[in-house]
C-alpha cells in the first residue's frame, strides 16, 4: 500500500506542513519522490512559496497519477510546480540551486530497491545538506513507527539524521490504510522555536484553503512518543550507510507461509 484517496491527506499534511510552518519564510521546496502529486499539492497551498520542484524517477507513475487522481490535477498544472523526471540523488547533485525545504517522499528502504541510498548518512551529509539554504529544513517520511514496527527503520533513520543535523524532531500519526502508526523526521541546524498557537497563526496566515488533519496542538502531540518508542529512539546506535542498511520486509506473512 502506497496511498489511498480516503486518508492520504493525513500522511501528506504531516509530511509537508510542519517543516514549512516551522520555517520563518519559506520560498522554495524540493520534493524527492512524490510521484502521485499529493506532496506537491500540499506544498502549493503555502502562499509564501515561489517554487516547488518535484523530482520522481518513475514517469509511468507520474503519468498514471496525473491522469487518474483528480484531486491532484490542479497541482500538476500549477505554474509554481517544476516537475522533473530523474533520480533525486542525481538531480540534487547536479543542481546549482539551494532550497529552503527539502522533502523526502520516497519509497521505504527495501532491499534491492531504488531508494535506500537516499537514507544514508553520506547522502544527507554530502549531497542533501549542502543544497539547503541557511536555516533550511529537511523532512522525510521514516517508515512505520508503531509499537511493534518502529525498530524496522524509523529509529535508524532518526539516529542517522541526528549525526548530520543539530536539531532533529521525530513525530508520528496513525494512517488507517497503512494499518499502523507512521513516522516522519524533521531536521535543521536552527532550532525549531514554534508552539501550537504560533503554528495555528501561521496556518491561518500562510495557507490557502483548509487542512483536514493538522493543527498546532496535533503537531506538538505527534512529537510526543510513547515510552517504548521514546527509549528506542534514545538508545538507537545504528547509522545508515551503503554497506550497513536496514530494510523493511518486502512481503507479508502470507507470502512467507507459502
PDB file of C-alpha atoms in Angstrom:
ATOM      1  CA  UNK A   1       0.000   0.000   0.000  1.00  0.00           C
ATOM      2  CA  UNK A   2       1.446   3.344  -1.091  1.00  0.00           C
ATOM      3  CA  UNK A   3      -1.539   5.663  -0.871  1.00  0.00           C
ATOM      4  CA  UNK A   4      -5.327   5.627  -0.524  1.00  0.00           C
ATOM      5  CA  UNK A   5      -7.544   8.512  -1.560  1.00  0.00           C
ATOM      6  CA  UNK A   6      -9.609   8.178   1.609  1.00  0.00           C
ATOM      7  CA  UNK A   7      -6.783   9.034   4.034  1.00  0.00           C
ATOM      8  CA  UNK A   8      -3.659  10.142   2.123  1.00  0.00           C
ATOM      9  CA  UNK A   9      -4.276  13.652   3.473  1.00  0.00           C
ATOM     10  CA  UNK A  10      -3.076  12.509   6.911  1.00  0.00           C
ATOM     11  CA  UNK A  11       0.295  11.348   5.576  1.00  0.00           C
ATOM     12  CA  UNK A  12       0.821  14.302   3.247  1.00  0.00           C
ATOM     13  CA  UNK A  13      -0.259  17.035   5.662  1.00  0.00           C
ATOM     14  CA  UNK A  14       2.133  15.595   8.262  1.00  0.00           C
ATOM     15  CA  UNK A  15       4.936  15.293   5.726  1.00  0.00           C
ATOM     16  CA  UNK A  16       4.692  18.790   4.253  1.00  0.00           C
ATOM     17  CA  UNK A  17       3.211  21.365   6.599  1.00  0.00           C
ATOM     18  CA  UNK A  18       5.278  21.122   9.819  1.00  0.00           C
ATOM     19  CA  UNK A  19       8.561  21.951   8.058  1.00  0.00           C
ATOM     20  CA  UNK A  20       7.015  24.783   6.027  1.00  0.00           C
ATOM     21  CA  UNK A  21       5.299  26.229   9.087  1.00  0.00           C
ATOM     22  CA  UNK A  22       8.432  25.997  11.234  1.00  0.00           C
ATOM     23  CA  UNK A  23      10.452  27.920   8.646  1.00  0.00           C
ATOM     24  CA  UNK A  24      10.186  31.710   9.097  1.00  0.00           C
ATOM     25  CA  UNK A  25       9.813  32.499   5.381  1.00  0.00           C
ATOM     26  CA  UNK A  26       9.995  29.516   3.007  1.00  0.00           C
ATOM     27  CA  UNK A  27      10.323  30.385  -0.673  1.00  0.00           C
ATOM     28  CA  UNK A  28      11.443  27.122  -2.298  1.00  0.00           C
ATOM     29  CA  UNK A  29      10.817  23.392  -1.833  1.00  0.00           C
ATOM     30  CA  UNK A  30      12.482  20.354  -3.397  1.00  0.00           C
ATOM     31  CA  UNK A  31      10.451  17.130  -3.137  1.00  0.00           C
ATOM     32  CA  UNK A  32      12.361  13.874  -3.601  1.00  0.00           C
ATOM     33  CA  UNK A  33       9.835  11.391  -4.963  1.00  0.00           C
ATOM     34  CA  UNK A  34       6.203  12.340  -4.527  1.00  0.00           C
ATOM     35  CA  UNK A  35       5.111  10.983  -7.904  1.00  0.00           C
ATOM     36  CA  UNK A  36       1.410  10.913  -7.094  1.00  0.00           C
ATOM     37  CA  UNK A  37       1.415  14.702  -6.709  1.00  0.00           C
ATOM     38  CA  UNK A  38      -0.097  14.892  -3.219  1.00  0.00           C
ATOM     39  CA  UNK A  39       3.035  16.277  -1.525  1.00  0.00           C
ATOM     40  CA  UNK A  40       3.246  18.984  -4.200  1.00  0.00           C
ATOM     41  CA  UNK A  41      -0.468  19.711  -3.752  1.00  0.00           C
ATOM     42  CA  UNK A  42       0.010  20.354  -0.029  1.00  0.00           C
ATOM     43  CA  UNK A  43       3.156  22.451  -0.544  1.00  0.00           C
ATOM     44  CA  UNK A  44       1.413  24.609  -3.136  1.00  0.00           C
ATOM     45  CA  UNK A  45      -1.153  25.658  -0.536  1.00  0.00           C
ATOM     46  CA  UNK A  46       1.568  27.872   1.003  1.00  0.00           C
ATOM     47  CA  UNK A  47       1.256  31.423  -0.288  1.00  0.00           C
ATOM     48  CA  UNK A  48       4.874  32.333   0.554  1.00  0.00           C
ATOM     49  CA  UNK A  49       6.347  29.772  -1.839  1.00  0.00           C
ATOM     50  CA  UNK A  50       7.706  30.871  -5.191  1.00  0.00           C
ATOM     51  CA  UNK A  51       8.794  27.444  -6.424  1.00  0.00           C
ATOM     52  CA  UNK A  52       8.128  23.749  -5.822  1.00  0.00           C
ATOM     53  CA  UNK A  53      10.394  21.209  -7.540  1.00  0.00           C
ATOM     54  CA  UNK A  54       9.083  17.638  -7.561  1.00  0.00           C
ATOM     55  CA  UNK A  55      11.637  15.058  -8.707  1.00  0.00           C
ATOM     56  CA  UNK A  56      10.418  11.493  -9.234  1.00  0.00           C
ATOM     57  CA  UNK A  57      12.235   8.710 -11.052  1.00  0.00           C
ATOM     58  CA  UNK A  58       9.115   6.966 -12.410  1.00  0.00           C
ATOM     59  CA  UNK A  59       7.478   8.639 -15.414  1.00  0.00           C
ATOM     60  CA  UNK A  60       4.815   5.901 -15.602  1.00  0.00           C
ATOM     61  CA  UNK A  61       3.649   6.510 -12.023  1.00  0.00           C
ATOM     62  CA  UNK A  62       3.558  10.266 -12.545  1.00  0.00           C
ATOM     63  CA  UNK A  63       1.554   9.937 -15.772  1.00  0.00           C
ATOM     64  CA  UNK A  64      -0.901   7.489 -14.190  1.00  0.00           C
ATOM     65  CA  UNK A  65      -1.496   9.720 -11.162  1.00  0.00           C
ATOM     66  CA  UNK A  66      -1.783  12.864 -13.258  1.00  0.00           C
ATOM     67  CA  UNK A  67      -4.477  11.112 -15.297  1.00  0.00           C
ATOM     68  CA  UNK A  68      -6.467   9.365 -12.572  1.00  0.00           C
ATOM     69  CA  UNK A  69      -6.001  11.266  -9.281  1.00  0.00           C
ATOM     70  CA  UNK A  70      -8.394  14.109  -9.964  1.00  0.00           C
ATOM     71  CA  UNK A  71      -7.691  15.677  -6.554  1.00  0.00           C
ATOM     72  CA  UNK A  72      -4.132  16.454  -7.734  1.00  0.00           C
ATOM     73  CA  UNK A  73      -4.779  17.625 -11.284  1.00  0.00           C
ATOM     74  CA  UNK A  74      -4.678  21.275 -10.294  1.00  0.00           C
ATOM     75  CA  UNK A  75      -1.324  20.767  -8.553  1.00  0.00           C
ATOM     76  CA  UNK A  76       0.198  19.066 -11.614  1.00  0.00           C
ATOM     77  CA  UNK A  77      -0.724  22.050 -13.767  1.00  0.00           C
ATOM     78  CA  UNK A  78       0.247  24.735 -11.215  1.00  0.00           C
ATOM     79  CA  UNK A  79       2.568  27.456 -12.530  1.00  0.00           C
ATOM     80  CA  UNK A  80       4.816  27.212  -9.451  1.00  0.00           C
ATOM     81  CA  UNK A  81       5.452  23.466  -9.923  1.00  0.00           C
ATOM     82  CA  UNK A  82       8.581  22.302 -11.721  1.00  0.00           C
ATOM     83  CA  UNK A  83       8.175  18.571 -12.415  1.00  0.00           C
ATOM     84  CA  UNK A  84      11.420  16.678 -13.061  1.00  0.00           C
ATOM     85  CA  UNK A  85      11.702  13.005 -14.036  1.00  0.00           C
ATOM     86  CA  UNK A  86      15.055  11.878 -12.673  1.00  0.00           C
ATOM     87  CA  UNK A  87      16.763  10.137  -9.803  1.00  0.00           C
ATOM     88  CA  UNK A  88      16.501  12.609  -6.900  1.00  0.00           C
ATOM     89  CA  UNK A  89      20.077  11.979  -5.802  1.00  0.00           C
ATOM     90  CA  UNK A  90      21.440  12.732  -9.277  1.00  0.00           C
ATOM     91  CA  UNK A  91      19.198  15.790  -9.620  1.00  0.00           C
ATOM     92  CA  UNK A  92      20.333  17.279  -6.307  1.00  0.00           C
ATOM     93  CA  UNK A  93      23.969  16.516  -7.100  1.00  0.00           C
ATOM     94  CA  UNK A  94      23.891  18.448 -10.369  1.00  0.00           C
ATOM     95  CA  UNK A  95      21.642  21.280  -9.156  1.00  0.00           C
ATOM     96  CA  UNK A  96      23.164  24.711  -8.663  1.00  0.00           C
ATOM     97  CA  UNK A  97      20.144  25.787  -6.627  1.00  0.00           C
ATOM     98  CA  UNK A  98      19.652  25.709  -2.884  1.00  0.00           C
ATOM     99  CA  UNK A  99      16.269  25.278  -1.209  1.00  0.00           C
ATOM    100  CA  UNK A 100      14.595  26.375   1.999  1.00  0.00           C
ATOM    101  CA  UNK A 101      12.893  22.996   2.423  1.00  0.00           C
ATOM    102  CA  UNK A 102      13.872  19.554   1.125  1.00  0.00           C
ATOM    103  CA  UNK A 103      11.288  16.780   1.467  1.00  0.00           C
ATOM    104  CA  UNK A 104      11.901  13.033   1.323  1.00  0.00           C
ATOM    105  CA  UNK A 105       8.671  11.496  -0.010  1.00  0.00           C
ATOM    106  CA  UNK A 106      10.456   8.341  -1.047  1.00  0.00           C
ATOM    107  CA  UNK A 107       9.601   4.674  -1.085  1.00  0.00           C
ATOM    108  CA  UNK A 108      10.616   2.784   2.034  1.00  0.00           C
ATOM    109  CA  UNK A 109      14.153   1.380   2.151  1.00  0.00           C
ATOM    110  CA  UNK A 110      13.617  -2.084   0.675  1.00  0.00           C
ATOM    111  CA  UNK A 111      16.488  -4.451  -0.123  1.00  0.00           C
ATOM    112  CA  UNK A 112      17.260  -4.203  -3.820  1.00  0.00           C
ATOM    113  CA  UNK A 113      15.002  -1.160  -4.132  1.00  0.00           C
ATOM    114  CA  UNK A 114      15.958   2.183  -5.661  1.00  0.00           C
ATOM    115  CA  UNK A 115      15.727   4.339  -2.550  1.00  0.00           C
ATOM    116  CA  UNK A 116      17.767   3.035   0.358  1.00  0.00           C
ATOM    117  CA  UNK A 117      20.857   5.056  -0.601  1.00  0.00           C
ATOM    118  CA  UNK A 118      18.786   8.212  -0.079  1.00  0.00           C
ATOM    119  CA  UNK A 119      18.524   7.333   3.625  1.00  0.00           C
ATOM    120  CA  UNK A 120      22.270   7.099   4.242  1.00  0.00           C
ATOM    121  CA  UNK A 121      24.466   9.396   6.281  1.00  0.00           C
ATOM    122  CA  UNK A 122      26.727  10.101   3.311  1.00  0.00           C
ATOM    123  CA  UNK A 123      23.777  11.203   1.159  1.00  0.00           C
ATOM    124  CA  UNK A 124      22.425  13.519   3.875  1.00  0.00           C
ATOM    125  CA  UNK A 125      25.848  14.931   4.659  1.00  0.00           C
ATOM    126  CA  UNK A 126      27.474  15.255   1.245  1.00  0.00           C
ATOM    127  CA  UNK A 127      24.590  15.808  -1.173  1.00  0.00           C
ATOM    128  CA  UNK A 128      21.398  16.894   0.588  1.00  0.00           C
ATOM    129  CA  UNK A 129      22.555  19.241   3.336  1.00  0.00           C
ATOM    130  CA  UNK A 130      24.739  21.395   1.051  1.00  0.00           C
ATOM    131  CA  UNK A 131      21.614  22.083  -1.049  1.00  0.00           C
ATOM    132  CA  UNK A 132      19.754  23.676   1.889  1.00  0.00           C
ATOM    133  CA  UNK A 133      19.809  27.425   2.357  1.00  0.00           C
ATOM    134  CA  UNK A 134      20.916  28.799   5.727  1.00  0.00           C
ATOM    135  CA  UNK A 135      18.175  27.923   8.211  1.00  0.00           C
ATOM    136  CA  UNK A 136      16.785  25.338   5.800  1.00  0.00           C
ATOM    137  CA  UNK A 137      14.769  22.358   6.966  1.00  0.00           C
ATOM    138  CA  UNK A 138      14.860  18.738   5.810  1.00  0.00           C
ATOM    139  CA  UNK A 139      11.929  16.402   6.430  1.00  0.00           C
ATOM    140  CA  UNK A 140      11.473  12.794   5.399  1.00  0.00           C
ATOM    141  CA  UNK A 141       8.982  10.022   5.767  1.00  0.00           C
ATOM    142  CA  UNK A 142      10.644   7.499   8.039  1.00  0.00           C
ATOM    143  CA  UNK A 143       8.629   4.308   7.862  1.00  0.00           C
ATOM    144  CA  UNK A 144       6.401   2.520  10.376  1.00  0.00           C
ATOM    145  CA  UNK A 145       6.537   3.950  13.905  1.00  0.00           C
ATOM    146  CA  UNK A 146       4.170   1.602  15.692  1.00  0.00           C
ATOM    147  CA  UNK A 147       4.826  -0.143  18.969  1.00  0.00           C
ATOM    148  CA  UNK A 148       5.823  -3.355  17.130  1.00  0.00           C
ATOM    149  CA  UNK A 149       7.328  -1.873  13.960  1.00  0.00           C
ATOM    150  CA  UNK A 150       9.317   1.226  14.921  1.00  0.00           C
ATOM    151  CA  UNK A 151      12.642  -0.627  15.065  1.00  0.00           C
ATOM    152  CA  UNK A 152      12.452  -1.696  11.410  1.00  0.00           C
ATOM    153  CA  UNK A 153      13.765   1.622  10.037  1.00  0.00           C
ATOM    154  CA  UNK A 154      12.234   4.560  11.971  1.00  0.00           C
ATOM    155  CA  UNK A 155      14.767   4.666  14.812  1.00  0.00           C
ATOM    156  CA  UNK A 156      17.689   4.139  12.400  1.00  0.00           C
ATOM    157  CA  UNK A 157      16.598   6.964  10.108  1.00  0.00           C
ATOM    158  CA  UNK A 158      16.200   9.240  13.139  1.00  0.00           C
ATOM    159  CA  UNK A 159      19.637   8.349  14.503  1.00  0.00           C
ATOM    160  CA  UNK A 160      21.289   8.747  11.085  1.00  0.00           C
ATOM    161  CA  UNK A 161      19.851  12.228  10.616  1.00  0.00           C
ATOM    162  CA  UNK A 162      20.987  13.105  14.156  1.00  0.00           C
ATOM    163  CA  UNK A 163      24.577  12.570  13.011  1.00  0.00           C
ATOM    164  CA  UNK A 164      24.187  15.275  10.338  1.00  0.00           C
ATOM    165  CA  UNK A 165      21.885  17.990  11.770  1.00  0.00           C
ATOM    166  CA  UNK A 166      21.959  19.803  15.119  1.00  0.00           C
ATOM    167  CA  UNK A 167      18.206  19.773  15.772  1.00  0.00           C
ATOM    168  CA  UNK A 168      16.084  16.715  14.954  1.00  0.00           C
ATOM    169  CA  UNK A 169      12.411  16.052  15.708  1.00  0.00           C
ATOM    170  CA  UNK A 170      10.597  12.748  15.216  1.00  0.00           C
ATOM    171  CA  UNK A 171       6.811  12.698  15.032  1.00  0.00           C
ATOM    172  CA  UNK A 172       4.141  10.170  14.136  1.00  0.00           C
ATOM    173  CA  UNK A 173       0.482   9.679  13.242  1.00  0.00           C
ATOM    174  CA  UNK A 174      -1.841   6.739  12.643  1.00  0.00           C
ATOM    175  CA  UNK A 175      -2.617   6.070   8.969  1.00  0.00           C
ATOM    176  CA  UNK A 176      -5.665   3.756   8.736  1.00  0.00           C
ATOM    177  CA  UNK A 177      -4.872   2.432   5.243  1.00  0.00           C
ATOM    178  CA  UNK A 178      -1.326   1.561   6.358  1.00  0.00           C
ATOM    179  CA  UNK A 179      -2.777  -0.268   9.381  1.00  0.00           C
ATOM    180  CA  UNK A 180      -0.038   1.269  11.505  1.00  0.00           C
ATOM    181  CA  UNK A 181       1.394   4.414  13.010  1.00  0.00           C
ATOM    182  CA  UNK A 182       3.714   6.201  10.559  1.00  0.00           C
ATOM    183  CA  UNK A 183       6.799   8.263  11.325  1.00  0.00           C
ATOM    184  CA  UNK A 184       8.491  11.375   9.958  1.00  0.00           C
ATOM    185  CA  UNK A 185      11.766  13.048  10.892  1.00  0.00           C
ATOM    186  CA  UNK A 186      12.401  16.785  10.558  1.00  0.00           C
ATOM    187  CA  UNK A 187      15.851  18.330  10.918  1.00  0.00           C
ATOM    188  CA  UNK A 188      17.712  21.638  10.743  1.00  0.00           C
ATOM    189  CA  UNK A 189      20.793  23.379  12.069  1.00  0.00           C
ATOM    190  CA  UNK A 190      18.490  26.055  13.503  1.00  0.00           C
ATOM    191  CA  UNK A 191      16.241  25.274  16.486  1.00  0.00           C
ATOM    192  CA  UNK A 192      12.511  24.688  15.954  1.00  0.00           C
ATOM    193  CA  UNK A 193      11.112  27.516  18.058  1.00  0.00           C
ATOM    194  CA  UNK A 194       7.376  27.089  17.485  1.00  0.00           C
ATOM    195  CA  UNK A 195       4.425  26.340  19.725  1.00  0.00           C
ATOM    196  CA  UNK A 196       0.839  25.319  18.963  1.00  0.00           C
ATOM    197  CA  UNK A 197      -0.517  28.874  18.953  1.00  0.00           C
ATOM    198  CA  UNK A 198       2.205  30.145  16.610  1.00  0.00           C
ATOM    199  CA  UNK A 199       1.672  27.224  14.253  1.00  0.00           C
ATOM    200  CA  UNK A 200      -2.084  27.846  14.158  1.00  0.00           C
ATOM    201  CA  UNK A 201      -1.446  31.508  13.439  1.00  0.00           C
ATOM    202  CA  UNK A 202       0.872  30.633  10.538  1.00  0.00           C
ATOM    203  CA  UNK A 203      -1.677  28.158   9.149  1.00  0.00           C
ATOM    204  CA  UNK A 204      -4.246  30.973   9.136  1.00  0.00           C
ATOM    205  CA  UNK A 205      -1.865  33.492   7.548  1.00  0.00           C
ATOM    206  CA  UNK A 206       0.030  31.359   5.057  1.00  0.00           C
ATOM    207  CA  UNK A 207      -2.197  28.567   3.778  1.00  0.00           C
ATOM    208  CA  UNK A 208      -4.816  28.768   1.043  1.00  0.00           C
ATOM    209  CA  UNK A 209      -7.740  26.532   1.909  1.00  0.00           C
ATOM    210  CA  UNK A 210      -8.332  24.217   4.841  1.00  0.00           C
ATOM    211  CA  UNK A 211      -6.216  21.496   6.370  1.00  0.00           C
ATOM    212  CA  UNK A 212      -8.192  18.380   7.262  1.00  0.00           C
ATOM    213  CA  UNK A 213      -5.848  16.902   9.854  1.00  0.00           C
ATOM    214  CA  UNK A 214      -3.019  19.072  11.113  1.00  0.00           C
ATOM    215  CA  UNK A 215      -3.196  21.918  13.597  1.00  0.00           C
ATOM    216  CA  UNK A 216      -0.716  23.278  16.139  1.00  0.00           C
ATOM    217  CA  UNK A 217      -1.824  21.150  19.072  1.00  0.00           C
ATOM    218  CA  UNK A 218      -1.855  17.998  16.955  1.00  0.00           C
ATOM    219  CA  UNK A 219       1.697  18.574  15.737  1.00  0.00           C
ATOM    220  CA  UNK A 220       3.023  19.168  19.258  1.00  0.00           C
ATOM    221  CA  UNK A 221       1.306  15.997  20.486  1.00  0.00           C
ATOM    222  CA  UNK A 222       2.514  13.975  17.472  1.00  0.00           C
ATOM    223  CA  UNK A 223       6.114  14.660  18.511  1.00  0.00           C
ATOM    224  CA  UNK A 224       5.473  13.027  21.901  1.00  0.00           C
ATOM    225  CA  UNK A 225       6.196   9.305  21.610  1.00  0.00           C
ATOM    226  CA  UNK A 226       5.086   6.544  23.924  1.00  0.00           C
ATOM    227  CA  UNK A 227       7.646   5.248  26.398  1.00  0.00           C
ATOM    228  CA  UNK A 228       8.757   2.251  24.325  1.00  0.00           C
ATOM    229  CA  UNK A 229       9.346   4.239  21.134  1.00  0.00           C
ATOM    230  CA  UNK A 230      10.984   7.115  23.036  1.00  0.00           C
ATOM    231  CA  UNK A 231      13.503   4.759  24.609  1.00  0.00           C
ATOM    232  CA  UNK A 232      14.207   3.105  21.271  1.00  0.00           C
ATOM    233  CA  UNK A 233      14.882   6.485  19.648  1.00  0.00           C
ATOM    234  CA  UNK A 234      17.137   7.453  22.541  1.00  0.00           C
ATOM    235  CA  UNK A 235      19.106   4.211  22.524  1.00  0.00           C
ATOM    236  CA  UNK A 236      19.395   3.555  18.781  1.00  0.00           C
ATOM    237  CA  UNK A 237      23.014   3.266  17.610  1.00  0.00           C
ATOM    238  CA  UNK A 238      22.599   2.105  14.007  1.00  0.00           C
ATOM    239  CA  UNK A 239      23.560   4.582  11.292  1.00  0.00           C
ATOM    240  CA  UNK A 240      22.527   4.026   7.663  1.00  0.00           C
ATOM    241  CA  UNK A 241      25.438   3.531   5.291  1.00  0.00           C
ATOM    242  CA  UNK A 242      25.635   1.952   1.833  1.00  0.00           C
ATOM    243  CA  UNK A 243      27.302  -1.065   3.456  1.00  0.00           C
ATOM    244  CA  UNK A 244      25.051  -1.284   6.521  1.00  0.00           C
ATOM    245  CA  UNK A 245      21.419  -0.505   5.756  1.00  0.00           C
ATOM    246  CA  UNK A 246      18.219  -1.700   7.395  1.00  0.00           C
ATOM    247  CA  UNK A 247      15.296  -2.707   5.242  1.00  0.00           C
ATOM    248  CA  UNK A 248      11.554  -3.040   5.574  1.00  0.00           C
ATOM    249  CA  UNK A 249      10.390  -6.540   4.723  1.00  0.00           C
ATOM    250  CA  UNK A 250       9.098  -6.576   1.182  1.00  0.00           C
ATOM    251  CA  UNK A 251       6.455  -9.272   1.652  1.00  0.00           C
ATOM    252  CA  UNK A 252       3.763 -10.057   4.182  1.00  0.00           C
ATOM    253  CA  UNK A 253       3.217 -13.121   6.364  1.00  0.00           C
ATOM    254  CA  UNK A 254       1.105 -14.954   3.786  1.00  0.00           C
ATOM    255  CA  UNK A 255       3.972 -14.769   1.281  1.00  0.00           C
ATOM    256  CA  UNK A 256       6.392 -16.320   3.764  1.00  0.00           C
ATOM    257  CA  UNK A 257       3.974 -19.115   4.716  1.00  0.00           C
ATOM    258  CA  UNK A 258       3.575 -20.149   1.092  1.00  0.00           C
TER     259      UNK A 258
END
